[in-house]
XYZ file of C-alpha atoms in Angstrom:
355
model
C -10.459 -129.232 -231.245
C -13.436 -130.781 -229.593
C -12.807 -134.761 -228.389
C -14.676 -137.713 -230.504
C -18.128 -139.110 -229.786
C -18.501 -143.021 -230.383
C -21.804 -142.621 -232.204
C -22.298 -146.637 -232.129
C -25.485 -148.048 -230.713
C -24.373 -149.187 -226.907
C -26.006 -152.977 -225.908
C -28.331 -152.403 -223.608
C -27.070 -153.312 -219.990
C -29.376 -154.878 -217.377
C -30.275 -153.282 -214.119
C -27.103 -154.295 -212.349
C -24.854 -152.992 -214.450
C -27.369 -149.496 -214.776
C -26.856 -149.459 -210.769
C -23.321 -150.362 -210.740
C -22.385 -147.694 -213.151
C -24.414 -144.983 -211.753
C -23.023 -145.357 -208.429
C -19.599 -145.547 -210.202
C -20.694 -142.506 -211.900
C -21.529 -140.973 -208.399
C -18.091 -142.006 -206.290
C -16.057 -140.875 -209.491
C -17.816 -137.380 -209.620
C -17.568 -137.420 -205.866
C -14.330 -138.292 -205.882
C -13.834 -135.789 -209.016
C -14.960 -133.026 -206.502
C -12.734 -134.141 -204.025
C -10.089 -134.031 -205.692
C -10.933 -130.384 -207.595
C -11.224 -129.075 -204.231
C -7.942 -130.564 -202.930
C -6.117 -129.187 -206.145
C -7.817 -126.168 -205.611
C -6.967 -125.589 -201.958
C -3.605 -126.764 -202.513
C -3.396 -124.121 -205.666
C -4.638 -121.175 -203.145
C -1.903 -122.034 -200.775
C 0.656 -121.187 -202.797
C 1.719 -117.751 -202.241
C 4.673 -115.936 -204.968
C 6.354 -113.128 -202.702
C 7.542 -110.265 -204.990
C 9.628 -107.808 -203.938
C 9.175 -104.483 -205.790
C 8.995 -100.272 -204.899
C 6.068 -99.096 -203.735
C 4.360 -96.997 -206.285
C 4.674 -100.386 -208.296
C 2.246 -101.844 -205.698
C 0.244 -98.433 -204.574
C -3.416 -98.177 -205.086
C -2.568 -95.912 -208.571
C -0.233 -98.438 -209.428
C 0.037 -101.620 -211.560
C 0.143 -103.851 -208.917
C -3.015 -104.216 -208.342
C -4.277 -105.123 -212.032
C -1.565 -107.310 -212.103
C -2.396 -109.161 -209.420
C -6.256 -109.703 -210.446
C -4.807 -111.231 -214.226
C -2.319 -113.186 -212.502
C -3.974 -114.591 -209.514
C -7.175 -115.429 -212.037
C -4.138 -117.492 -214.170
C -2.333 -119.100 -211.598
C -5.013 -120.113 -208.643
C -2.252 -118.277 -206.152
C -1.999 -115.723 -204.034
C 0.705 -112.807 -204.740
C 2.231 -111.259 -201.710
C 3.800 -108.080 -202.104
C 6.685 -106.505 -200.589
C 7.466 -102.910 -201.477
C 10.760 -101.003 -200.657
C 10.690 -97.099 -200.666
C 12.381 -97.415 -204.704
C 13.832 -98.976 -206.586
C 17.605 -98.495 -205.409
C 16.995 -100.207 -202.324
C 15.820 -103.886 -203.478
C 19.668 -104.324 -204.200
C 20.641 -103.111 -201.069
C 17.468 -105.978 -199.655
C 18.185 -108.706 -201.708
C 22.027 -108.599 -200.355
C 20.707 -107.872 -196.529
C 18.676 -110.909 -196.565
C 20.985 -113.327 -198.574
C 19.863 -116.692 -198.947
C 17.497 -116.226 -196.013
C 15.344 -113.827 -198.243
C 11.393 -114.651 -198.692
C 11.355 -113.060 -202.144
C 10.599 -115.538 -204.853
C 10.863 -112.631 -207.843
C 12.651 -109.419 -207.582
C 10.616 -106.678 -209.812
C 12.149 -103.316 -210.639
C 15.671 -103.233 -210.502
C 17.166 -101.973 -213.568
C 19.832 -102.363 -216.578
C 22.130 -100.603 -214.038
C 21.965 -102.675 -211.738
C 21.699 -106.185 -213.190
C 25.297 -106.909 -213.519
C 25.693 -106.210 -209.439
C 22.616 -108.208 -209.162
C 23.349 -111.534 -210.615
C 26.713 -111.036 -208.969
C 25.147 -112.187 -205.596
C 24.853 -115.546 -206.842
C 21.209 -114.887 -205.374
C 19.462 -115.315 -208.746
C 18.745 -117.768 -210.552
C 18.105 -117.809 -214.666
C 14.991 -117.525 -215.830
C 13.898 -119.806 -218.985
C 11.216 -117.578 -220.109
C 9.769 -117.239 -223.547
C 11.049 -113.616 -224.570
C 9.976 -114.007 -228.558
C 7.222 -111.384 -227.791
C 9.827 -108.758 -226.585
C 9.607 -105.513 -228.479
C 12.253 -103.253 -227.272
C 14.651 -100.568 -228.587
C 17.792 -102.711 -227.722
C 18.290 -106.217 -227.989
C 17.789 -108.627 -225.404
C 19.209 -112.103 -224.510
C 19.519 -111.626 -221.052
C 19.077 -115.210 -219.247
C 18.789 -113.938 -215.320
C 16.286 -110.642 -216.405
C 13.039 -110.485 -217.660
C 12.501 -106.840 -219.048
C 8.816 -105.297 -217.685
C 8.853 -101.840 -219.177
C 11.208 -98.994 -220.208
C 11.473 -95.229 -220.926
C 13.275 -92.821 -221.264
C 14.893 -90.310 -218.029
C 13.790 -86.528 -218.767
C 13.069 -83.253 -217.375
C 9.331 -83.031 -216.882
C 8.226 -78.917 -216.289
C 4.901 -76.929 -215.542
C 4.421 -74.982 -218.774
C 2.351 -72.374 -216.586
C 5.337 -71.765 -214.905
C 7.931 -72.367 -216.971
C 6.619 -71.719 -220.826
C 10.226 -72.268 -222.470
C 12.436 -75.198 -220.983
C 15.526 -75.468 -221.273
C 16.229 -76.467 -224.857
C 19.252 -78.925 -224.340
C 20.933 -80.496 -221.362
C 23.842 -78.056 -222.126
C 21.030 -75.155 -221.450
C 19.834 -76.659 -218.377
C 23.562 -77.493 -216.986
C 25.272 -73.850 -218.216
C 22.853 -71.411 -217.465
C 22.952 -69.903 -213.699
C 19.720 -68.318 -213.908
C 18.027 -71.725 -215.344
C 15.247 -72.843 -213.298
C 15.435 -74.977 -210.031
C 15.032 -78.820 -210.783
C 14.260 -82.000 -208.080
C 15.741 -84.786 -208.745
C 16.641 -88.330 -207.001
C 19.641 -89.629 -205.059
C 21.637 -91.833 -207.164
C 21.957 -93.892 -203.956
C 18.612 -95.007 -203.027
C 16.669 -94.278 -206.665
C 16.788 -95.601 -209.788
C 15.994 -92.825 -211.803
C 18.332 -90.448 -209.585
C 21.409 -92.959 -210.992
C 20.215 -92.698 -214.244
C 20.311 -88.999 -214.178
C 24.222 -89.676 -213.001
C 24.948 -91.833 -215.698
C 23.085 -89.714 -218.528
C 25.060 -86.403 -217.403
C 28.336 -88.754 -217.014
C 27.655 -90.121 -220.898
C 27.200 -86.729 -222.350
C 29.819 -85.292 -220.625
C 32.383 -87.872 -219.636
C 35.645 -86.749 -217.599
C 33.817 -83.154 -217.251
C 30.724 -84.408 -215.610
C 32.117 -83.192 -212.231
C 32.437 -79.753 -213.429
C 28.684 -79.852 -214.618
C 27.361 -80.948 -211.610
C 29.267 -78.159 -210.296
C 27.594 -75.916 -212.420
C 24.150 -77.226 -211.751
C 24.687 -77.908 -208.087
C 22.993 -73.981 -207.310
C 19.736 -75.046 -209.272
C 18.525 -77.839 -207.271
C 16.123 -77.682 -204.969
C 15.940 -80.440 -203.319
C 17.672 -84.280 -203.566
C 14.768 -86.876 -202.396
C 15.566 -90.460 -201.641
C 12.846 -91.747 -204.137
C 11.401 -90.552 -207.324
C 7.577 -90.458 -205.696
C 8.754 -88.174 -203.198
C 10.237 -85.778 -205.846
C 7.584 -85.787 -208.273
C 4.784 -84.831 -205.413
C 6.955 -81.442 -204.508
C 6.806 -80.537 -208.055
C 3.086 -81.394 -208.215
C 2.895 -79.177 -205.240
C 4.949 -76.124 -207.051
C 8.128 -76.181 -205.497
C 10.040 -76.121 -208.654
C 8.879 -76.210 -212.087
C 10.922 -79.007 -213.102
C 11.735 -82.290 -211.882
C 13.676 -85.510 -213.005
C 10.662 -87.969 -214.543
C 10.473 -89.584 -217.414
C 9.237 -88.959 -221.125
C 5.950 -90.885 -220.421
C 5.109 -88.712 -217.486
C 2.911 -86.396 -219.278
C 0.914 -88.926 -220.530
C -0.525 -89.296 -217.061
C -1.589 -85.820 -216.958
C -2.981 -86.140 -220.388
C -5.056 -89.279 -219.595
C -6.125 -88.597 -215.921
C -6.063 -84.915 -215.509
C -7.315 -84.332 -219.066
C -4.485 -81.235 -219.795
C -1.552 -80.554 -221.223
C -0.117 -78.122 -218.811
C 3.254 -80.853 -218.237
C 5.512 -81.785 -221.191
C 8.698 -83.275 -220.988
C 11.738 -81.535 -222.423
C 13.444 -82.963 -224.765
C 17.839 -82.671 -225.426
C 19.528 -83.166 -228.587
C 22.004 -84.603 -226.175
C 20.226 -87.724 -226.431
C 18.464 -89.447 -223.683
C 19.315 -92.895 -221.085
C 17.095 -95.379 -221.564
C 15.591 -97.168 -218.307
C 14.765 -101.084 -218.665
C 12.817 -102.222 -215.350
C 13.411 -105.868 -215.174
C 12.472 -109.260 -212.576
C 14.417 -112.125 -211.889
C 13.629 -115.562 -209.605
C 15.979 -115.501 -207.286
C 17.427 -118.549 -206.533
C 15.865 -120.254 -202.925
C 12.569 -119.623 -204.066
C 10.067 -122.103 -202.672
C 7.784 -122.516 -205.760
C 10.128 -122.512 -208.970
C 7.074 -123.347 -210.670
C 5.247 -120.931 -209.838
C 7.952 -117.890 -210.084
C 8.969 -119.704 -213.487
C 5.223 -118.966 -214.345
C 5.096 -115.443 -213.377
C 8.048 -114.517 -215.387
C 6.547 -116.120 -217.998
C 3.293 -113.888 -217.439
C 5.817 -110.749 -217.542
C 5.342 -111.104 -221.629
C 1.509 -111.734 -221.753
C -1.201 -109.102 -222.566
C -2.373 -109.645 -218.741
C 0.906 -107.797 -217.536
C 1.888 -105.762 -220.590
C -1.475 -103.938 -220.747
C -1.416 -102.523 -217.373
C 1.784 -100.731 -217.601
C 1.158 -98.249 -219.948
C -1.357 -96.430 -217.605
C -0.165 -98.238 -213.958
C 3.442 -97.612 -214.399
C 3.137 -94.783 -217.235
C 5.963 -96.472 -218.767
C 6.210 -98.079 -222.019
C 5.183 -102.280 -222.474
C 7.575 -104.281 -223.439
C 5.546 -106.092 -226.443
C 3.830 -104.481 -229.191
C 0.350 -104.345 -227.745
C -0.929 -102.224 -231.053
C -4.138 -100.920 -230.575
C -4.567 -101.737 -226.985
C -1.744 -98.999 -226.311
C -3.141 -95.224 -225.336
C -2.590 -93.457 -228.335
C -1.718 -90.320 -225.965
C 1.578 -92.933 -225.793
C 1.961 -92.379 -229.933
C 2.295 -89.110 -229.561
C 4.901 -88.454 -226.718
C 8.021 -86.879 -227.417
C 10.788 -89.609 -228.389
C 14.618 -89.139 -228.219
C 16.645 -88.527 -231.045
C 19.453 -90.159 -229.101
C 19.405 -93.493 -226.759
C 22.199 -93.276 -224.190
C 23.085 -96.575 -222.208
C 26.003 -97.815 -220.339
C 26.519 -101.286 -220.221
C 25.479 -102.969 -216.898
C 29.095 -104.189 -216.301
C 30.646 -101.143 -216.936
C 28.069 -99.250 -214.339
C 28.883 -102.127 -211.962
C 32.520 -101.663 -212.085
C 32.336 -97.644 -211.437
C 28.916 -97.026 -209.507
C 30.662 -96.554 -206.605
C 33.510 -94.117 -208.056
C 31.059 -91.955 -209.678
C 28.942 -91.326 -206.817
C 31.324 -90.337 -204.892
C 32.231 -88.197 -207.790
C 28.952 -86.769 -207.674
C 28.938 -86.458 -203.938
C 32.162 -84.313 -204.722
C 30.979 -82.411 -207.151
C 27.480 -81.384 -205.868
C 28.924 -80.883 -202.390
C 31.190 -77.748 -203.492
Protein backbone atom coordinates (compact mmCIF):
# COMPACT_ATOMS: atom_id res chain seq x y z
CA UNK A 1 0.00 0.00 0.00
CA UNK A 2 1.22 3.31 -1.26
CA UNK A 3 1.74 6.17 1.77
CA UNK A 4 -0.94 9.24 1.98
CA UNK A 5 -0.64 12.57 0.19
CA UNK A 6 -1.92 15.71 2.27
CA UNK A 7 -3.80 17.15 -0.70
CA UNK A 8 -4.44 20.55 1.40
CA UNK A 9 -3.44 23.84 -0.13
CA UNK A 10 0.16 24.65 1.72
CA UNK A 11 0.41 28.74 2.84
CA UNK A 12 2.66 30.11 0.83
CA UNK A 13 6.12 30.63 2.64
CA UNK A 14 8.31 33.69 1.98
CA UNK A 15 11.75 33.56 0.52
CA UNK A 16 13.47 32.66 3.76
CA UNK A 17 11.73 29.92 4.57
CA UNK A 18 11.90 28.74 0.42
CA UNK A 19 15.87 29.06 1.08
CA UNK A 20 15.91 27.56 4.41
CA UNK A 21 14.04 24.54 3.33
CA UNK A 22 15.79 23.95 0.17
CA UNK A 23 19.06 23.92 1.72
CA UNK A 24 17.45 21.65 4.40
CA UNK A 25 16.25 19.72 1.54
CA UNK A 26 19.92 19.63 0.19
CA UNK A 27 21.98 18.64 3.67
CA UNK A 28 19.12 15.99 4.34
CA UNK A 29 19.52 14.37 0.80
CA UNK A 30 23.21 14.87 1.28
CA UNK A 31 23.20 13.53 4.36
CA UNK A 32 20.57 10.79 2.98
CA UNK A 33 23.47 9.78 0.57
CA UNK A 34 25.82 9.66 3.18
CA UNK A 35 24.32 7.66 5.07
CA UNK A 36 23.04 5.07 2.02
CA UNK A 37 26.57 4.80 1.22
CA UNK A 38 27.74 4.13 4.81
CA UNK A 39 24.91 1.41 5.16
CA UNK A 40 25.87 0.23 2.00
CA UNK A 41 29.61 -0.13 2.57
CA UNK A 42 29.02 -1.41 5.89
CA UNK A 43 26.38 -4.08 4.20
CA UNK A 44 29.31 -5.16 1.59
CA UNK A 45 31.62 -5.80 4.43
CA UNK A 46 29.90 -8.37 5.77
CA UNK A 47 31.09 -11.58 4.52
CA UNK A 48 28.87 -15.25 5.52
CA UNK A 49 31.66 -18.07 5.27
CA UNK A 50 29.96 -21.38 4.27
CA UNK A 51 31.52 -24.39 4.46
CA UNK A 52 30.25 -26.96 1.93
CA UNK A 53 31.85 -29.94 -0.75
CA UNK A 54 33.06 -28.84 -3.69
CA UNK A 55 30.83 -29.81 -6.50
CA UNK A 56 28.28 -27.73 -4.31
CA UNK A 57 30.47 -24.68 -5.13
CA UNK A 58 32.07 -25.88 -8.72
CA UNK A 59 31.44 -23.89 -11.78
CA UNK A 60 28.45 -26.73 -12.76
CA UNK A 61 27.28 -26.38 -9.44
CA UNK A 62 24.64 -24.45 -7.41
CA UNK A 63 26.86 -22.37 -5.76
CA UNK A 64 27.21 -20.04 -7.97
CA UNK A 65 23.37 -19.17 -8.67
CA UNK A 66 23.05 -19.18 -5.20
CA UNK A 67 25.33 -16.81 -4.51
CA UNK A 68 24.04 -14.17 -7.28
CA UNK A 69 20.12 -14.52 -5.47
CA UNK A 70 21.60 -14.27 -2.19
CA UNK A 71 24.22 -11.68 -2.41
CA UNK A 72 21.44 -9.47 -4.58
CA UNK A 73 19.13 -10.11 -1.08
CA UNK A 74 21.46 -9.57 1.51
CA UNK A 75 24.07 -6.65 0.25
CA UNK A 76 26.97 -9.36 1.46
CA UNK A 77 29.51 -11.13 0.23
CA UNK A 78 29.44 -15.16 0.50
CA UNK A 79 32.76 -16.79 0.95
CA UNK A 80 33.00 -20.27 0.19
CA UNK A 81 34.90 -23.01 1.59
CA UNK A 82 34.69 -26.40 -0.08
CA UNK A 83 35.98 -29.77 1.39
CA UNK A 84 36.64 -32.73 -1.08
CA UNK A 85 32.69 -34.20 0.16
CA UNK A 86 30.64 -34.21 2.12
CA UNK A 87 32.06 -36.72 4.87
CA UNK A 88 34.77 -34.52 5.66
CA UNK A 89 32.94 -31.16 6.93
CA UNK A 90 32.34 -33.32 10.17
CA UNK A 91 35.67 -34.34 10.40
CA UNK A 92 36.42 -29.94 9.78
CA UNK A 93 33.96 -28.63 11.88
CA UNK A 94 35.49 -30.87 14.93
CA UNK A 95 39.32 -29.98 13.71
CA UNK A 96 38.66 -26.40 13.99
CA UNK A 97 36.38 -26.30 17.15
CA UNK A 98 35.37 -23.08 18.32
CA UNK A 99 38.23 -21.49 16.39
CA UNK A 100 36.35 -22.37 13.06
CA UNK A 101 35.58 -19.36 10.44
CA UNK A 102 32.46 -21.13 9.19
CA UNK A 103 29.33 -19.21 9.93
CA UNK A 104 26.90 -22.09 8.13
CA UNK A 105 27.80 -25.62 7.57
CA UNK A 106 25.98 -26.83 4.12
CA UNK A 107 25.82 -30.50 3.19
CA UNK A 108 26.14 -32.72 5.91
CA UNK A 109 23.41 -35.12 6.09
CA UNK A 110 20.51 -36.97 8.20
CA UNK A 111 23.42 -39.33 9.10
CA UNK A 112 25.32 -37.25 10.41
CA UNK A 113 23.27 -34.63 12.27
CA UNK A 114 22.99 -36.36 15.51
CA UNK A 115 27.14 -36.47 15.68
CA UNK A 116 26.92 -32.98 14.52
CA UNK A 117 24.95 -31.13 17.04
CA UNK A 118 26.81 -33.32 19.49
CA UNK A 119 29.86 -30.91 19.21
CA UNK A 120 28.04 -28.35 20.97
CA UNK A 121 29.43 -26.36 17.81
CA UNK A 122 25.95 -25.51 16.46
CA UNK A 123 23.72 -23.48 17.29
CA UNK A 124 19.63 -23.73 16.52
CA UNK A 125 18.39 -22.21 13.82
CA UNK A 126 14.84 -20.30 14.14
CA UNK A 127 13.99 -20.54 10.59
CA UNK A 128 10.60 -20.47 9.00
CA UNK A 129 10.28 -24.21 7.70
CA UNK A 130 6.24 -23.90 6.81
CA UNK A 131 7.32 -24.08 3.09
CA UNK A 132 9.08 -27.51 3.60
CA UNK A 133 7.77 -30.18 1.29
CA UNK A 134 9.48 -33.35 2.05
CA UNK A 135 8.76 -37.12 2.18
CA UNK A 136 9.39 -37.27 6.03
CA UNK A 137 8.54 -34.94 8.56
CA UNK A 138 10.64 -32.35 9.84
CA UNK A 139 10.99 -30.41 13.16
CA UNK A 140 14.49 -30.40 13.36
CA UNK A 141 15.62 -27.08 15.35
CA UNK A 142 19.69 -27.23 14.62
CA UNK A 143 19.08 -28.39 10.55
CA UNK A 144 17.72 -26.71 7.81
CA UNK A 145 16.96 -29.40 5.04
CA UNK A 146 18.39 -28.08 1.30
CA UNK A 147 17.52 -31.00 -0.91
CA UNK A 148 17.11 -34.81 -0.89
CA UNK A 149 17.07 -37.99 -3.06
CA UNK A 150 17.24 -41.01 -3.16
CA UNK A 151 20.93 -43.40 -3.21
CA UNK A 152 20.81 -45.74 -6.46
CA UNK A 153 22.71 -47.58 -8.94
CA UNK A 154 23.06 -45.36 -11.98
CA UNK A 155 24.30 -47.73 -15.34
CA UNK A 156 25.23 -47.08 -19.12
CA UNK A 157 22.36 -48.81 -20.92
CA UNK A 158 24.87 -49.17 -24.00
CA UNK A 159 26.77 -51.21 -21.92
CA UNK A 160 24.75 -52.69 -19.66
CA UNK A 161 21.01 -53.01 -21.36
CA UNK A 162 19.47 -55.09 -18.31
CA UNK A 163 20.53 -53.97 -14.67
CA UNK A 164 20.34 -55.72 -12.10
CA UNK A 165 16.68 -55.98 -11.19
CA UNK A 166 16.90 -55.88 -7.26
CA UNK A 167 19.64 -55.23 -4.76
CA UNK A 168 19.45 -59.03 -4.05
CA UNK A 169 20.48 -59.40 -7.99
CA UNK A 170 23.19 -57.00 -7.78
CA UNK A 171 24.59 -58.44 -4.25
CA UNK A 172 24.09 -62.50 -5.24
CA UNK A 173 25.13 -62.75 -8.59
CA UNK A 174 29.11 -63.35 -9.17
CA UNK A 175 29.02 -62.60 -12.70
CA UNK A 176 26.94 -59.17 -12.03
CA UNK A 177 28.63 -56.25 -13.37
CA UNK A 178 31.48 -54.19 -11.67
CA UNK A 179 30.06 -51.12 -9.67
CA UNK A 180 32.13 -47.75 -8.12
CA UNK A 181 31.06 -46.64 -5.29
CA UNK A 182 32.21 -44.19 -2.27
CA UNK A 183 34.04 -44.73 1.02
CA UNK A 184 31.68 -44.62 3.79
CA UNK A 185 34.49 -42.71 5.54
CA UNK A 186 35.05 -39.63 3.67
CA UNK A 187 31.51 -39.58 1.44
CA UNK A 188 28.21 -39.16 2.13
CA UNK A 189 26.68 -41.13 -0.35
CA UNK A 190 29.38 -44.04 0.17
CA UNK A 191 27.71 -44.25 4.03
CA UNK A 192 24.49 -44.24 2.71
CA UNK A 193 25.20 -47.13 0.50
CA UNK A 194 26.43 -48.84 4.07
CA UNK A 195 23.44 -48.08 5.78
CA UNK A 196 20.93 -49.02 2.81
CA UNK A 197 22.70 -52.60 2.40
CA UNK A 198 22.83 -52.76 6.44
CA UNK A 199 18.74 -51.92 6.47
CA UNK A 200 17.88 -54.49 3.92
CA UNK A 201 19.95 -56.93 5.21
CA UNK A 202 20.60 -56.37 8.88
CA UNK A 203 22.95 -58.92 10.89
CA UNK A 204 23.83 -60.49 7.27
CA UNK A 205 25.08 -57.34 5.73
CA UNK A 206 28.68 -58.58 6.31
CA UNK A 207 28.11 -61.61 4.36
CA UNK A 208 26.75 -59.41 1.39
CA UNK A 209 29.46 -57.25 1.24
CA UNK A 210 31.32 -60.36 1.11
CA UNK A 211 29.54 -61.39 -1.73
CA UNK A 212 29.81 -58.15 -3.58
CA UNK A 213 33.32 -57.35 -2.48
CA UNK A 214 34.69 -59.19 -6.17
CA UNK A 215 32.42 -56.68 -8.21
CA UNK A 216 33.85 -53.45 -7.29
CA UNK A 217 36.03 -51.71 -9.11
CA UNK A 218 37.16 -49.21 -7.43
CA UNK A 219 36.34 -47.37 -3.72
CA UNK A 220 36.90 -43.39 -4.31
CA UNK A 221 37.06 -41.00 -1.42
CA UNK A 222 34.26 -38.74 -2.94
CA UNK A 223 31.26 -39.29 -5.03
CA UNK A 224 32.70 -36.73 -7.97
CA UNK A 225 35.60 -38.80 -8.28
CA UNK A 226 33.48 -41.99 -8.79
CA UNK A 227 30.97 -40.74 -11.03
CA UNK A 228 33.82 -39.27 -13.61
CA UNK A 229 35.40 -43.07 -13.94
CA UNK A 230 32.06 -44.25 -14.87
CA UNK A 231 31.58 -41.32 -17.26
CA UNK A 232 34.88 -42.41 -18.57
CA UNK A 233 33.72 -46.33 -18.97
CA UNK A 234 35.39 -47.99 -16.34
CA UNK A 235 32.38 -49.75 -15.10
CA UNK A 236 28.94 -49.52 -16.20
CA UNK A 237 27.55 -48.81 -12.94
CA UNK A 238 28.22 -46.59 -10.19
CA UNK A 239 26.65 -45.51 -6.77
CA UNK A 240 24.57 -42.01 -7.72
CA UNK A 241 21.46 -41.12 -7.07
CA UNK A 242 17.86 -41.45 -8.69
CA UNK A 243 18.06 -37.82 -10.03
CA UNK A 244 21.28 -38.48 -11.82
CA UNK A 245 19.82 -39.19 -15.10
CA UNK A 246 18.05 -36.22 -15.19
CA UNK A 247 21.34 -34.47 -15.85
CA UNK A 248 21.99 -36.47 -18.82
CA UNK A 249 18.49 -35.92 -19.96
CA UNK A 250 18.63 -32.10 -19.59
CA UNK A 251 22.31 -31.35 -20.59
CA UNK A 252 23.36 -34.15 -22.78
CA UNK A 253 19.90 -34.41 -24.37
CA UNK A 254 19.86 -38.66 -24.12
CA UNK A 255 18.71 -41.23 -22.34
CA UNK A 256 21.57 -43.59 -22.55
CA UNK A 257 21.82 -43.49 -18.18
CA UNK A 258 18.86 -44.66 -16.04
CA UNK A 259 18.95 -45.45 -12.61
CA UNK A 260 17.98 -48.91 -11.41
CA UNK A 261 15.51 -49.26 -9.35
CA UNK A 262 15.12 -52.31 -6.14
CA UNK A 263 12.00 -53.50 -4.73
CA UNK A 264 14.24 -53.53 -1.73
CA UNK A 265 13.37 -50.07 -1.22
CA UNK A 266 15.69 -47.21 -1.34
CA UNK A 267 17.69 -44.66 1.64
CA UNK A 268 16.68 -41.46 1.40
CA UNK A 269 19.51 -38.62 1.55
CA UNK A 270 18.44 -35.16 3.30
CA UNK A 271 21.41 -32.53 2.71
CA UNK A 272 20.98 -30.07 5.43
CA UNK A 273 22.90 -26.46 6.98
CA UNK A 274 23.18 -25.35 10.32
CA UNK A 275 24.79 -21.85 11.98
CA UNK A 276 27.19 -22.97 13.95
CA UNK A 277 27.47 -21.40 17.02
CA UNK A 278 30.65 -18.53 17.10
CA UNK A 279 29.49 -17.16 14.05
CA UNK A 280 30.31 -13.48 13.72
CA UNK A 281 27.09 -12.26 11.96
CA UNK A 282 24.05 -14.24 13.57
CA UNK A 283 22.09 -11.99 11.57
CA UNK A 284 23.24 -12.57 8.71
CA UNK A 285 23.65 -16.62 8.94
CA UNK A 286 20.03 -16.42 10.61
CA UNK A 287 19.14 -14.81 7.16
CA UNK A 288 20.70 -17.28 4.95
CA UNK A 289 19.02 -20.15 6.55
CA UNK A 290 16.10 -18.42 6.18
CA UNK A 291 16.89 -18.02 2.29
CA UNK A 292 17.45 -22.01 2.32
CA UNK A 293 13.34 -22.12 1.88
CA UNK A 294 12.93 -19.28 -0.74
CA UNK A 295 12.46 -19.76 -4.55
CA UNK A 296 16.07 -17.98 -4.86
CA UNK A 297 17.73 -21.23 -3.34
CA UNK A 298 15.13 -23.91 -4.05
CA UNK A 299 15.13 -23.25 -7.82
CA UNK A 300 18.70 -23.82 -8.41
CA UNK A 301 18.93 -27.21 -7.02
CA UNK A 302 17.02 -29.12 -9.21
CA UNK A 303 19.53 -28.57 -12.14
CA UNK A 304 22.86 -27.32 -9.83
CA UNK A 305 22.70 -30.11 -7.42
CA UNK A 306 20.39 -32.56 -9.60
CA UNK A 307 18.72 -33.26 -6.46
CA UNK A 308 15.25 -32.72 -5.50
CA UNK A 309 14.03 -28.93 -3.75
CA UNK A 310 12.85 -29.04 -0.71
CA UNK A 311 9.48 -26.89 -1.39
CA UNK A 312 6.98 -27.51 -3.93
CA UNK A 313 8.26 -25.22 -6.64
CA UNK A 314 5.31 -26.60 -9.18
CA UNK A 315 5.86 -25.54 -12.47
CA UNK A 316 9.23 -24.05 -12.04
CA UNK A 317 10.50 -27.79 -11.47
CA UNK A 318 12.04 -29.67 -14.83
CA UNK A 319 9.43 -31.86 -15.70
CA UNK A 320 12.34 -34.42 -16.78
CA UNK A 321 12.21 -34.42 -12.58
CA UNK A 322 8.26 -35.77 -12.91
CA UNK A 323 9.20 -38.42 -14.64
CA UNK A 324 12.24 -40.07 -12.80
CA UNK A 325 11.97 -43.33 -11.38
CA UNK A 326 10.67 -43.11 -7.59
CA UNK A 327 11.10 -45.81 -4.87
CA UNK A 328 8.52 -48.00 -3.86
CA UNK A 329 10.28 -48.17 -0.51
CA UNK A 330 12.01 -45.19 1.67
CA UNK A 331 14.70 -46.67 3.91
CA UNK A 332 16.12 -44.36 6.78
CA UNK A 333 17.89 -44.90 9.97
CA UNK A 334 17.42 -42.54 12.52
CA UNK A 335 20.35 -40.05 12.98
CA UNK A 336 20.90 -41.26 16.61
CA UNK A 337 20.88 -44.66 15.90
CA UNK A 338 23.64 -44.09 12.90
CA UNK A 339 25.52 -42.00 15.48
CA UNK A 340 25.65 -44.62 18.04
CA UNK A 341 26.97 -47.49 15.46
CA UNK A 342 28.81 -45.53 12.53
CA UNK A 343 31.83 -46.49 13.82
CA UNK A 344 30.96 -50.37 14.44
CA UNK A 345 29.63 -50.78 11.07
CA UNK A 346 32.45 -49.48 9.23
CA UNK A 347 34.63 -51.39 10.62
CA UNK A 348 32.19 -54.08 9.81
CA UNK A 349 32.40 -53.12 6.36
CA UNK A 350 36.12 -52.74 6.43
CA UNK A 351 35.88 -56.51 7.57
CA UNK A 352 33.76 -57.64 5.30
CA UNK A 353 35.04 -56.05 2.01
CA UNK A 354 38.61 -56.75 3.08
CA UNK A 355 38.18 -60.74 2.85
Amino acid sequence: MQGSVNREPLPKPDEGRVAMRFSFRVLLTAGSVFLASALSAHAQDRTLTIYTYDSFVSEWGPGPGITEAFEAECGCTIDWVGVDDAGLLLSRLRLEGDATNADIILGLDTNLMAEAEATGLLAPHGADLSRLDLPLPWDDATFVPFDYGYFAFVYDSDVLPEPPASLADLIDNPDGPKIIIQDPRTSTPGLGLMLWVKTVYGEEAPAAWQSLSGRILTVTKGWGEAYNLFLEGEAPMVLSYSTSPAYHQIVEETDRYGAAMFPEGHYIQVEVAAMTANTDDEELARQFLDFITSDGFQTVIPTGNWMYPVTDLGDALPPQFDELPTPDGVLLIAPDEVAANRTAWIDEWLNAIAQ
